[in-house]
Every structure is written in structure tokens, then in C-alpha cells.
Tab-separated table of C-alpha atoms in Angstrom:
chain	number	residue	atom	x	y	z
A	298	UNK	CA	-0.175	0.243	-0.076
A	299	UNK	CA	2.803	2.176	0.872
A	300	UNK	CA	4.419	1.837	-2.736
A	301	UNK	CA	0.878	2.589	-4.239
A	302	UNK	CA	0.935	5.827	-2.305
A	303	UNK	CA	4.313	6.870	-3.517
A	304	UNK	CA	3.162	6.332	-7.049
A	305	UNK	CA	0.423	8.569	-6.580
A	306	UNK	CA	2.830	11.200	-5.511
A	307	UNK	CA	4.763	10.757	-8.795
A	308	UNK	CA	1.475	11.032	-10.380
A	309	UNK	CA	0.962	14.151	-8.537
A	310	UNK	CA	-2.477	13.099	-6.902
A	311	UNK	CA	-4.475	15.843	-5.512
A	312	UNK	CA	-5.684	13.962	-2.549
A	313	UNK	CA	-5.765	10.472	-1.087
A	314	UNK	CA	-8.602	8.654	0.628
A	315	UNK	CA	-7.263	5.977	3.093
A	316	UNK	CA	-9.897	3.616	4.257
A	317	UNK	CA	-8.945	0.702	6.644
A	318	UNK	CA	-9.606	-0.941	9.963
A	319	UNK	CA	-8.253	1.112	12.969
A	320	UNK	CA	-5.045	-0.950	13.826
A	321	UNK	CA	-4.313	-1.102	10.163
A	322	UNK	CA	-4.686	2.577	9.469
A	323	UNK	CA	-2.245	3.081	12.405
A	324	UNK	CA	0.215	0.945	10.867
A	325	UNK	CA	-0.375	2.352	7.496
A	326	UNK	CA	0.445	6.101	8.822
A	327	UNK	CA	3.638	4.873	9.768
A	328	UNK	CA	4.345	3.449	6.221
A	329	UNK	CA	3.142	6.529	4.488
A	330	UNK	CA	5.138	9.119	6.208
A	331	UNK	CA	6.525	10.405	2.897
A	332	UNK	CA	3.197	10.892	1.748
A	333	UNK	CA	1.837	12.949	4.703
A	334	UNK	CA	4.988	14.935	4.304
A	335	UNK	CA	4.538	15.960	0.677
A	336	UNK	CA	1.552	18.226	1.661
A	337	UNK	CA	-0.988	16.155	-0.165
A	338	UNK	CA	-4.353	15.854	1.725
A	339	UNK	CA	-4.970	12.726	3.141
A	340	UNK	CA	-8.571	11.800	4.556
A	341	UNK	CA	-8.856	8.778	6.601
A	342	UNK	CA	-11.875	6.567	7.671
A	343	UNK	CA	-11.356	3.862	10.140
A	344	UNK	CA	-13.628	1.275	9.194
A	345	UNK	CA	-13.434	-2.444	7.868
A	346	UNK	CA	-15.092	-2.532	4.294
A	347	UNK	CA	-13.379	-5.550	3.115
A	348	UNK	CA	-16.828	-7.165	3.039
A	349	UNK	CA	-18.403	-4.655	0.884
A	350	UNK	CA	-19.239	-4.930	-2.609
A	351	UNK	CA	-17.871	-2.118	-4.914
A	352	UNK	CA	-21.370	-0.490	-4.878
A	353	UNK	CA	-21.700	-0.680	-1.180
A	354	UNK	CA	-18.386	0.899	-0.735
A	355	UNK	CA	-19.167	3.844	-3.064
A	356	UNK	CA	-22.276	4.311	-0.919
A	357	UNK	CA	-20.311	4.065	2.715
A	358	UNK	CA	-17.798	6.405	1.211
A	359	UNK	CA	-20.301	8.763	-0.130
A	360	UNK	CA	-22.149	8.569	3.253
A	361	UNK	CA	-18.971	9.418	4.715
A	362	UNK	CA	-18.298	12.591	2.524
A	363	UNK	CA	-15.358	11.262	1.202
A	364	UNK	CA	-16.257	11.085	-2.480
């Protein structure tokens, strides 16, 4: 995941939305230190949506004002 975030920086992403279970989110924060230092806005949501279909995930992200 951290490597994918670095790739987003190379593509000059304007923002990043990171959704993960709370413990995983904590681990990812450490791994994505470069992204956080870059100034790219990062929005986080501590939820486990691994069980969702793509339609359900889109609805959850919209409900949380992340889309």
C-alpha cells in the first residue's frame, strides 16, 4: 500500500482517501510518512469495508463525504 501511495505522489495526486480497520490504519500512517510530508491532503476513515461490494463501498464513502 505504501508503494502505491508513493506512485500516487509521482502522478501528482491531488488527494488520497485511506480506508482501513483502525489498527491497520495506524500501521499505514507509519508506512506513508512520505505522503504525509508531501502536503497531499489525506482523508482517513477507520472502518473495515472488506466485505463490501464496490457499490456498497461507494455508498459508504459517499455517506462519509469522502467522494
